XYZ file of C-alpha atoms in Angstrom:
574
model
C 0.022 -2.363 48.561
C 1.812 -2.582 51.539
C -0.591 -0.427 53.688
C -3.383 -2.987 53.380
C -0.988 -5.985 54.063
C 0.470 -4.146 57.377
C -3.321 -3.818 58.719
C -4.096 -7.818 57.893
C -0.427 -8.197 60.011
C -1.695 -5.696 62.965
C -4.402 -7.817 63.443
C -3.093 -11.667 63.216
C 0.264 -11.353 64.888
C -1.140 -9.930 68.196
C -1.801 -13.468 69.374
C 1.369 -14.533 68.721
C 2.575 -11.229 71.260
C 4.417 -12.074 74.560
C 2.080 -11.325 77.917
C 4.271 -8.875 80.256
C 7.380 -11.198 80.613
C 10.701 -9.499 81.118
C 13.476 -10.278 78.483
C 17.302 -9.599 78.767
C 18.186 -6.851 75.949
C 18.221 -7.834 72.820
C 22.030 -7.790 70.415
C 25.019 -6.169 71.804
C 24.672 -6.982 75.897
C 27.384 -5.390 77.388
C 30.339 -6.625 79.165
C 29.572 -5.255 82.073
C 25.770 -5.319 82.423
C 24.767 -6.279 85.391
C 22.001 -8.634 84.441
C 24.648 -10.935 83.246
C 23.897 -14.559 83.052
C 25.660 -16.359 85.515
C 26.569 -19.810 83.745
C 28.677 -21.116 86.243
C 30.298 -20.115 89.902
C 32.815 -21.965 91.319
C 35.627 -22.049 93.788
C 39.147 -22.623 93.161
C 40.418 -25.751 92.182
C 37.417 -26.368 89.518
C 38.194 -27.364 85.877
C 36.668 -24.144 83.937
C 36.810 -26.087 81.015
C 34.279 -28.659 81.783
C 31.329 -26.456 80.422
C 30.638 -26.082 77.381
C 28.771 -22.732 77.999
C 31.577 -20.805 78.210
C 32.309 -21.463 74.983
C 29.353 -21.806 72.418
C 27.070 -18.892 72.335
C 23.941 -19.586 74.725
C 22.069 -16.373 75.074
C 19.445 -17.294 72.143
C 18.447 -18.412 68.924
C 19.313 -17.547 65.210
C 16.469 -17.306 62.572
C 18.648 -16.136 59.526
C 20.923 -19.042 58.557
C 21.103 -20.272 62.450
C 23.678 -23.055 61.568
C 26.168 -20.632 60.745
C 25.846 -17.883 63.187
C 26.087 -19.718 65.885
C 29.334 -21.783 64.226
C 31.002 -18.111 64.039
C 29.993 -17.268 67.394
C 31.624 -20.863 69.136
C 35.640 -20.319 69.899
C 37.410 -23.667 72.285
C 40.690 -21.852 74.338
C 41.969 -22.634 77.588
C 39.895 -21.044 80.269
C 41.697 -22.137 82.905
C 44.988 -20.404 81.717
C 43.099 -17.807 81.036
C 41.790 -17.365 84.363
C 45.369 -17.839 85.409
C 46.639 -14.886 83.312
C 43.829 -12.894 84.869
C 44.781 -13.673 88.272
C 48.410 -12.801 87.715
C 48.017 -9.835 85.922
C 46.084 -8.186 89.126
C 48.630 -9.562 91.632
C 46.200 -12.529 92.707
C 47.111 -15.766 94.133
C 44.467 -17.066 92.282
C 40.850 -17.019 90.701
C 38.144 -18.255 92.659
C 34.958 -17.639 90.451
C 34.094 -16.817 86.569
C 30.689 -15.541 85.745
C 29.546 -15.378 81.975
C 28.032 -12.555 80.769
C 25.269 -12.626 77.842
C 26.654 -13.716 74.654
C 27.451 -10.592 72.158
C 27.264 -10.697 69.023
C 31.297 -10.896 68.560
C 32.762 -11.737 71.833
C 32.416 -13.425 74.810
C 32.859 -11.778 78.027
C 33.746 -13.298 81.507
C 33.321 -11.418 85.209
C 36.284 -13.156 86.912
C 36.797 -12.685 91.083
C 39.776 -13.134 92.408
C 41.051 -14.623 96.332
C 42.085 -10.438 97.018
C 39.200 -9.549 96.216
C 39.751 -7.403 92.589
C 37.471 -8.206 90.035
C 38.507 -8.120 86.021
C 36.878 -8.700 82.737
C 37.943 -11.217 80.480
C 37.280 -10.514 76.777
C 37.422 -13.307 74.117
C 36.639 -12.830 70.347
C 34.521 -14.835 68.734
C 35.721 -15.957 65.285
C 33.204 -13.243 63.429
C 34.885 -10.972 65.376
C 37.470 -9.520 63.257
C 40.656 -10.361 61.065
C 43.083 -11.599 63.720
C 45.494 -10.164 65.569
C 44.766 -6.569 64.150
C 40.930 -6.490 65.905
C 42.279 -7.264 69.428
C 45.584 -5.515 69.143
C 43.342 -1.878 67.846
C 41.063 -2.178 70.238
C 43.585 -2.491 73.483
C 45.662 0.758 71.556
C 42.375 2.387 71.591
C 41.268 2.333 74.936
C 44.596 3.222 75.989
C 44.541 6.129 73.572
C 41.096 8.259 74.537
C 41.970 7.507 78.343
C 45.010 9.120 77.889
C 45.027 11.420 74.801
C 41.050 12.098 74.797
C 40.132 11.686 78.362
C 37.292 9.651 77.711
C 37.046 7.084 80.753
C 37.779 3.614 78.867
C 38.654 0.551 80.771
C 42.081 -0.134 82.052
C 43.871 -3.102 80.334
C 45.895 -5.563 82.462
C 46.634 -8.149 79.875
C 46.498 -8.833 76.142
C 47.407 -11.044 73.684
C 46.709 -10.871 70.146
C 48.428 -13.747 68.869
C 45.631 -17.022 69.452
C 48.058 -19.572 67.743
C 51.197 -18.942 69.586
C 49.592 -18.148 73.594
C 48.974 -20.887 75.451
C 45.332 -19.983 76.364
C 44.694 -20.770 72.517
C 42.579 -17.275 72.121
C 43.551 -13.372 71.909
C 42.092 -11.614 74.812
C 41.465 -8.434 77.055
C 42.095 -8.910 80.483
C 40.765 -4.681 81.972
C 39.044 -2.995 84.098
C 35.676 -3.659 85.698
C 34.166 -0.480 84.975
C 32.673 1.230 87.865
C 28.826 2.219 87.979
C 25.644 0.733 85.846
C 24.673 0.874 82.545
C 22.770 3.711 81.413
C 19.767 1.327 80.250
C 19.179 0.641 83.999
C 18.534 5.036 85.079
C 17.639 6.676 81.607
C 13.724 5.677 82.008
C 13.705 7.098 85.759
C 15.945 10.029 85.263
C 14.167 13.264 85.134
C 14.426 15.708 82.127
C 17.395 18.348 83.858
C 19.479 14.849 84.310
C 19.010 13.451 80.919
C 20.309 17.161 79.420
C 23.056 17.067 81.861
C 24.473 13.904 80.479
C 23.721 14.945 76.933
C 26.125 17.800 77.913
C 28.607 15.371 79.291
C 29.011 13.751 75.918
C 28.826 16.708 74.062
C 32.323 17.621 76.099
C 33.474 14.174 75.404
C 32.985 14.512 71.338
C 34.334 17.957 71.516
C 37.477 16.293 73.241
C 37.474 13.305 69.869
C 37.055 16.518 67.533
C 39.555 18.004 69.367
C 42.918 15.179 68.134
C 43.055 14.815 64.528
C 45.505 11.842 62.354
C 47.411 12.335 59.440
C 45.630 9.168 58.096
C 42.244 6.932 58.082
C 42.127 3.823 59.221
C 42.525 2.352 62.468
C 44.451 3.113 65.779
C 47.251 0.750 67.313
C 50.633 0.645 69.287
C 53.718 0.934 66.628
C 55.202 -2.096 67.637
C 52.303 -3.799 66.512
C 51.925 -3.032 62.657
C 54.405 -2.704 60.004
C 55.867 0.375 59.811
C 54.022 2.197 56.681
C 56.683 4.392 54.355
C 55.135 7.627 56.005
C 54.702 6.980 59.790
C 51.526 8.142 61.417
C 51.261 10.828 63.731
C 48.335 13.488 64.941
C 47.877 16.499 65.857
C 46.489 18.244 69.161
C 45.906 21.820 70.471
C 47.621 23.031 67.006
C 51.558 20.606 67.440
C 51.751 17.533 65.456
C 52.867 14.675 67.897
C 54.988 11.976 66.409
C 56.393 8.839 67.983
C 53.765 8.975 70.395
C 53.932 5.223 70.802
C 50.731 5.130 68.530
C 49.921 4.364 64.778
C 47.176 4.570 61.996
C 47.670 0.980 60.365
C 44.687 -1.547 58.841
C 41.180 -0.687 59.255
C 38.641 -2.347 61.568
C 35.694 -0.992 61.153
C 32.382 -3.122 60.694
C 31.640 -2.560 57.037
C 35.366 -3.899 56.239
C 34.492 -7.251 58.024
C 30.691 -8.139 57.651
C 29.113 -10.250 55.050
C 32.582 -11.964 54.682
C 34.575 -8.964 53.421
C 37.188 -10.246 56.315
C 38.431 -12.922 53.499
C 38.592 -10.312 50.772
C 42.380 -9.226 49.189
C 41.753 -5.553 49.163
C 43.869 -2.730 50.828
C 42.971 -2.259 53.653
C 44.644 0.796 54.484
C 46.169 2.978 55.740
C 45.584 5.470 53.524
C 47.470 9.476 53.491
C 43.943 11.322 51.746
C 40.231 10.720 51.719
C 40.014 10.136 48.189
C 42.584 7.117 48.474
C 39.890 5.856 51.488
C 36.966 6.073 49.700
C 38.009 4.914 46.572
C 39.194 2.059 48.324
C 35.558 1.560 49.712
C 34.286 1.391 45.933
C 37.011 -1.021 45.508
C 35.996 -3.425 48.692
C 32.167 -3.338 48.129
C 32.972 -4.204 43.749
C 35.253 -7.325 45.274
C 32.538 -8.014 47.450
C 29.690 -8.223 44.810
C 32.417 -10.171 42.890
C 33.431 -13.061 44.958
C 31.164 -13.158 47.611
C 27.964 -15.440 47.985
C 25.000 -12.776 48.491
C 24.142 -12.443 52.246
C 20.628 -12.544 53.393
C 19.581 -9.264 54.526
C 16.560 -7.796 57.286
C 16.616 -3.812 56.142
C 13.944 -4.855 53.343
C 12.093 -7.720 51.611
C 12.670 -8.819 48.362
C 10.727 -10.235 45.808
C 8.407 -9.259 42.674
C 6.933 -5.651 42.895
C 9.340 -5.469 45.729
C 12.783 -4.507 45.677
C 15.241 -7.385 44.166
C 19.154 -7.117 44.224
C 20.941 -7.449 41.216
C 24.597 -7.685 40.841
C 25.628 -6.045 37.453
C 23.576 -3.094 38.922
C 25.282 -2.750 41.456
C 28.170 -2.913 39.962
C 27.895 -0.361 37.730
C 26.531 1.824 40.713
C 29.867 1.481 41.749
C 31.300 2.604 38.676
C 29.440 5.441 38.739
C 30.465 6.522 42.452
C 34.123 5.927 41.208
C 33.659 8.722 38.477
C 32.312 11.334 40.821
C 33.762 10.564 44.177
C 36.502 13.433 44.029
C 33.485 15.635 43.492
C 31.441 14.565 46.240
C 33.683 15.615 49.568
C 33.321 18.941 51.151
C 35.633 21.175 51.150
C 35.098 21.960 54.924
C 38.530 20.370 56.717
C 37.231 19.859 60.056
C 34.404 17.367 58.166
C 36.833 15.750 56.344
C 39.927 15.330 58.794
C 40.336 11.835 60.544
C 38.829 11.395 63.695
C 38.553 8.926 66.306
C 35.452 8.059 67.059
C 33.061 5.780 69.143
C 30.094 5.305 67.010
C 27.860 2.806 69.214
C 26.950 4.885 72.219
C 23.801 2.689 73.370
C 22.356 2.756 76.777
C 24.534 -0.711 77.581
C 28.374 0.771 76.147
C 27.750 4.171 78.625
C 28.150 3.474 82.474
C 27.207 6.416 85.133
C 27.148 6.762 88.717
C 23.952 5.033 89.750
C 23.646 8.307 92.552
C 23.914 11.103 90.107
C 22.766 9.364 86.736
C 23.474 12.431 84.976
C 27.772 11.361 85.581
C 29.536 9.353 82.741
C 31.751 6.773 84.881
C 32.851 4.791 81.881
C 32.357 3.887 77.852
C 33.139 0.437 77.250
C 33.088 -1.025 73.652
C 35.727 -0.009 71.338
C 36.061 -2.765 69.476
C 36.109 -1.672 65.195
C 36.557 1.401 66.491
C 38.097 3.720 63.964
C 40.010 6.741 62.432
C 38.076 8.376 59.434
C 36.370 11.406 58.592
C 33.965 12.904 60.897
C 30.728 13.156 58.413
C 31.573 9.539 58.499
C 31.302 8.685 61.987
C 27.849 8.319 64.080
C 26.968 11.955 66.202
C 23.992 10.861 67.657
C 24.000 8.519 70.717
C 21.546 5.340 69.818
C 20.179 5.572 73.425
C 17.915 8.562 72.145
C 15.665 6.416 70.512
C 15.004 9.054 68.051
C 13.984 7.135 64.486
C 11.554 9.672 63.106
C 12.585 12.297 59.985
C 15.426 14.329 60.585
C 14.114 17.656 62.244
C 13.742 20.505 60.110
C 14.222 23.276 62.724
C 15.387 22.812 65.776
C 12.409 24.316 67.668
C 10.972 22.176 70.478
C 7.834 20.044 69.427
C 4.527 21.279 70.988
C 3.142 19.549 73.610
C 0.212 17.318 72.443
C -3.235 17.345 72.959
C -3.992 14.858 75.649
C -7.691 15.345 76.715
C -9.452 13.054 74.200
C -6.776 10.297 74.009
C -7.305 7.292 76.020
C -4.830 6.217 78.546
C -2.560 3.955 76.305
C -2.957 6.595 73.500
C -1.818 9.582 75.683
C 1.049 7.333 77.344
C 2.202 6.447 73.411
C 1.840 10.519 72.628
C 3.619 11.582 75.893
C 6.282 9.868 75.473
C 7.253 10.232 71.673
C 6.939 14.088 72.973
C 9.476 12.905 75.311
C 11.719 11.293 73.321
C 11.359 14.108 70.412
C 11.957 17.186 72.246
C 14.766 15.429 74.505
C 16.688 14.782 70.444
C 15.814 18.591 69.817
C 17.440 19.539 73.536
C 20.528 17.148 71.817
C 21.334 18.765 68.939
C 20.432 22.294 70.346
C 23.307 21.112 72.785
C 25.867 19.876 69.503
C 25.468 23.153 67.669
C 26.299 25.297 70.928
C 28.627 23.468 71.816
C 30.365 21.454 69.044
C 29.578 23.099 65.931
C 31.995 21.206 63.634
C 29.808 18.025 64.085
C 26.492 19.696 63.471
C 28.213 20.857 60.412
C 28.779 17.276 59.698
C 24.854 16.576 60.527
C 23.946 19.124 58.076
C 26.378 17.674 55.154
C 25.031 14.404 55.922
C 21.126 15.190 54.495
C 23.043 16.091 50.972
C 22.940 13.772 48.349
C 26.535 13.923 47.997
C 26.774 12.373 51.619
C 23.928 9.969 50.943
C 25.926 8.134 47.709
C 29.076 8.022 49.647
C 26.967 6.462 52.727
C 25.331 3.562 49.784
C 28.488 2.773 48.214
C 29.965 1.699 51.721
C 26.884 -1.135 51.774
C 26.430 -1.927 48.399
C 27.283 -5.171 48.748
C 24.257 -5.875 50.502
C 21.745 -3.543 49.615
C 21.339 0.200 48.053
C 22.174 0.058 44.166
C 18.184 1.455 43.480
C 18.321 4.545 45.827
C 21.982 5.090 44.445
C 20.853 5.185 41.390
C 17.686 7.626 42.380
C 20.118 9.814 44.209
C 22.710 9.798 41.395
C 19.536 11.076 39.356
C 18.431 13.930 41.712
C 22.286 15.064 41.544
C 22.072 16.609 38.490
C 20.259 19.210 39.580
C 22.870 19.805 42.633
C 25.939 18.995 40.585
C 26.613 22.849 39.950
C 27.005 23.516 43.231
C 29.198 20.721 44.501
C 32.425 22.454 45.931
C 34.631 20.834 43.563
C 32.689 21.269 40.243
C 34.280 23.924 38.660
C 32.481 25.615 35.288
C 33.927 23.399 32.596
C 33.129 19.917 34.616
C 29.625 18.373 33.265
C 27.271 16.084 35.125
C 28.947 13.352 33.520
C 25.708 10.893 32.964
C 22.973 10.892 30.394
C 19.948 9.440 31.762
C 17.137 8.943 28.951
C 13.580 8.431 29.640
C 13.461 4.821 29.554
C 16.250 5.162 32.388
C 14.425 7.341 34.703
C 11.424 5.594 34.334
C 13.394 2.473 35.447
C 15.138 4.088 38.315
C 12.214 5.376 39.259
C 10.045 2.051 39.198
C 13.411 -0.100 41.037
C 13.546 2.957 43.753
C 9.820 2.731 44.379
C 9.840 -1.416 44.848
C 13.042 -0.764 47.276
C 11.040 1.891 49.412
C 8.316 -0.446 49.051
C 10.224 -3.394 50.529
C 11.918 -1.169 53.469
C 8.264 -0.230 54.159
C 7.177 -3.660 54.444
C 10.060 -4.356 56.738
C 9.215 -1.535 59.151
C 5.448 -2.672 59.288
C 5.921 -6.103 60.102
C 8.453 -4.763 62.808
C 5.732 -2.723 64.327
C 3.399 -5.670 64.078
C 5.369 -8.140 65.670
C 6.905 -5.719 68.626
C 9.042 -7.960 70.794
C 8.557 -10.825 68.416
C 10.719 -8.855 65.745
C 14.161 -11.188 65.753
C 16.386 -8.233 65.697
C 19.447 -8.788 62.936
C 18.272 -12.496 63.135
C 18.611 -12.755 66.878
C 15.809 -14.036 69.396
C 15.867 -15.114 72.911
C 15.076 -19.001 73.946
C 11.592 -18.654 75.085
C 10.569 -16.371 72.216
C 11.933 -18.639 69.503
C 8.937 -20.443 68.870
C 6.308 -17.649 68.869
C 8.501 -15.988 66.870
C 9.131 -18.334 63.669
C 5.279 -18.942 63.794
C 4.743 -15.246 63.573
C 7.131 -15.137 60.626
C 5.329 -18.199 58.654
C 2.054 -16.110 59.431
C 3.352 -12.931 57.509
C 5.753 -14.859 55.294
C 2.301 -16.436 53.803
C 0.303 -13.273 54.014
C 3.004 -11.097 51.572
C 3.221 -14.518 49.342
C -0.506 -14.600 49.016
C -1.032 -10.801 48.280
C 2.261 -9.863 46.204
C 2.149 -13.435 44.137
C 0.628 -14.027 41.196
C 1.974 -17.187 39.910
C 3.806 -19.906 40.779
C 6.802 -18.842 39.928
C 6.929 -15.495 41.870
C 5.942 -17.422 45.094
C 9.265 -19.256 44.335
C 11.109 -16.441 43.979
C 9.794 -15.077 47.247
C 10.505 -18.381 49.164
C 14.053 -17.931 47.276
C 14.513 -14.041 49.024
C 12.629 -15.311 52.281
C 15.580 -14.083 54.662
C 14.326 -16.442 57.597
C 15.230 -20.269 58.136
């Protein structure tokens, strides 16, 4: 079904395909990248609050629900305060110009020069950035943390404030560091293959150094002073001594899948919590409060409709059920994998600077916003900047070279470089089992089904009740062997035929609809509006390639009228 729909796509969308033009990077531009847009330049004296740029988000367009993205991504403070904050907090007379970078997707970030010459960065959340107070006030701990704890080079902070209603410049903030060097996404295509491994090793001594600092609790990272003191203070534990009144505390969590989709307005507990069960358990909790009170959020990980995948609350709901039966039985009994780590799980080419002279030296990691404490199967071990989005290797022996001889150029361009880009994810984890074995012992737990229902139940809000429910199925087999299942504890669900035909049919239209996804990703290339996002002079070409293939999948999937309404009804795009 979808196989002869994605060759229709190849075919019609190419005309709709951008000629050569060069486009800034696509979601999560980075503070410091220097391709920033600069919005406006002035010299001292100027009213930085004049232009509305500064303040609305201006790097593109929306095409999920566009009205309301960019309402969550517009914040009004005083910018001229702010600049004066900036200057003072780096011994300047004053500020003489401000530079806006390219919109993120939770923050705006300013360049700001001062008369002595110093130059800071100015970092505003936008109002989908977090729950207030505690996102700023986490992040600022954190960087100060793995620069001085970790040895991970962060950015310095000058200035803070956490508290939008009661600062004059009307907005929390992060006045730090201008981190030295270039991003990574300007060298990593030019650097040769000895370079690229030598910075692969650098991380791998930077995530031996997170693996290296446990906490007594999961949630997120923050001076004392600035959360209530829990019943059972915080502390962690390095080089074998437990360090207490360090200055820093596990309090609230932060992290992304506690604040997307709306969760930020949910009355859950939000941590901290003392033991893993307590954290994921609350997870279960969150996500059943989600399905509960929340409006559905349009989703771009798979299409929905008839013969394709179509959520369905009660089901996931009782998904969740399930997962709260078995969850004691699904963590490992390996410590390291379940201890609570800090972590920075968004190492893209744009959050990793290096010295533009030797490429293969880490100068800074910028980015540690939702950064978090929790267990270290839970965090990301693979930097995104790899590329790598093929199966998960089964050995870790390099790939052959291919056969190049009776490819044609493009072909044997296309084949050298996912060679490339293969072997180079091999030379990675060859380097994380030499040299950090504790997280390829978390890779290895993470392709078990126990790992893959705890992974679904964290997003089950938005998508994943069908392959739970597959997964959940396929345990049964496994459920012996789980660490906790002792000889007297049953597989505690009774699936009958009917069921497992169901499950089976549901799991197949959710592949189906991922699939679909994927395919008109690959047909549309550049066009593909990444989590909704497009630039300005792609918008156009863009929503016209979406009618195209929104009309192709309605005329091949639909067979009456009302499944082309329902499809128009799951349609993701504006």
């Amino acid at each position: 079904m979808c196989r002869s729909l994605s060759a229709r796509l190849r075919g019609d969308i190419q005309s709709f395909k951008p000629i050569s033009k060069q486009y800034c990077r696509s979601m999560s531009s980075s503070p410091h990248d220097l391709h920033c847009v600069d919005m406006r330049s002035s010299q001292a004296g100027k009213d930085w609050n004049s232009s509305d740029e500064f303040f609305k988000f201006t790097r593109g367009r929306f095409l999920v629900e566009e009205a309301k993205n960019l309402k969550s991504r517009e914040t009004k403070f005083d910018l001229n305060r702010l600049a004066r904050v900036a200057a003072d907090s780096v011994g300047a007379t004053q500020c003489i110009s401000i530079k806006k970078y390219p919109d993120g997707m939770f923050n705006k970030a300013f360049l700001m020069t001062m008369d002595n010459g110093r130059e800071v960065v100015s970092k505003v959340p936008n109002p989908n950035a977090g729950i207030p107070h505690f996102t700023t006030a986490s992040e600022v701990a954190t960087m100060d943390f793995v620069r001085k704890v970790l040895d991970t080079p962060a950015p310095r902070v000058y200035s803070w404030n956490s508290q939008a209603k009661s600062h004059p410049v009307g907005a929390e903030f992060i006045i730090m560091d201008k981190v030295e060097g270039v991003p990574l996404s300007q060298v990593w295509g030019n650097m040769k293959l000895p370079q690229k491994l030598q910075l692969l090793l650098a991380i791998t001594r930077l995530q031996k150094k997170w693996v290296s600092v446990s906490f007594s609790h999961y949630g997120s990272l923050y001076y004392a002073g600035d959360v209530q003191q829990q019943s059972n203070v915080s502390h962690y534990f390095k080089d074998g001594n437990t360090i207490d009144k360090s200055g820093f505390t596990v309090g609230p969590i932060t992290a992304r899948d506690w604040l997307d989709g709306g969760r930020s307005k949910l009355d859950i507990d939000r941590g901290p919590w003392a033991s893993l069960t307590d954290y994921l358990r609350a997870v279960g909790t969150r996500e059943q409060r989600a399905v509960e009170c929340l409006k559905p959020v349009k989703q771009l990980a798979l299409f929905c409709g008839p013969k394709l995948y179509q959520p369905d609350m009660g089901k996931k709901l009782t998904a969740l059920t399930s997962y709260q039966r078995i969850v004691d039985f699904l963590i490992p009994k390996d410590t390291t994998l379940i201890s609570p780590y800090l972590w920075h799980d968004d190492l893209h080419d744009d959050n990793i600077f290096v010295d533009p002279d030797n490429p293969e030296t880490i100068t800074g990691i910028i980015d540690w916003q939702s950064c978090h404490v929790s267990p270290l199967f839970n965090h990301n071990p693979d930097p995104a900047f790899l590329d790598w989005d093929g199966l998960e290797p089964e050995t870790l022996d390099l790939a052959p070279r291919p056969k190049l001889s009776e490819l044609s150029p493009a072909d044997r361009a296309t084949a050298l470089r996912e060679y490339t880009v293969q072997n180079v994810f091999i030379g990675w984890r060859k380097l994380m089992q030499a040299k950090n074995p504790a997280l390829y012992r978390a890779i290895e737990f993470r392709k078990t089904p126990a790992y893959g229902l705890i992974f679904l139940a964290h997003r089950m809000f938005e998508y994943g009740e069908a392959h739970f429910q597959s997964l959940l199925v396929d345990l049964k087999d496994t459920w012996a062997t789980l660490p906790a299942v002792t000889h007297d504890v049953q597989f505690p669900f009774h699936f009958s035929e009917a069921d497992l035909e169901r499950i089976k049919l549901e799991s197949d239209a959710a592949v189906a609809g991922t699939d679909l996804v994927m395919e008109v990703k690959e047909s549309l290339g550049d066009l593909w509006p990444d989590k909704g996002f497009i630039e300005h002079e792609r918008y156009h070409d863009c929503k016209a390639a979406l009618d195209k293939v929104k009309c192709q999948i309605i005329e091949q999937l639909a067979e009456t009228d009302e499944e082309k309404a329902e499809f128009e009804r799951h349609w993701p795009f504006d």
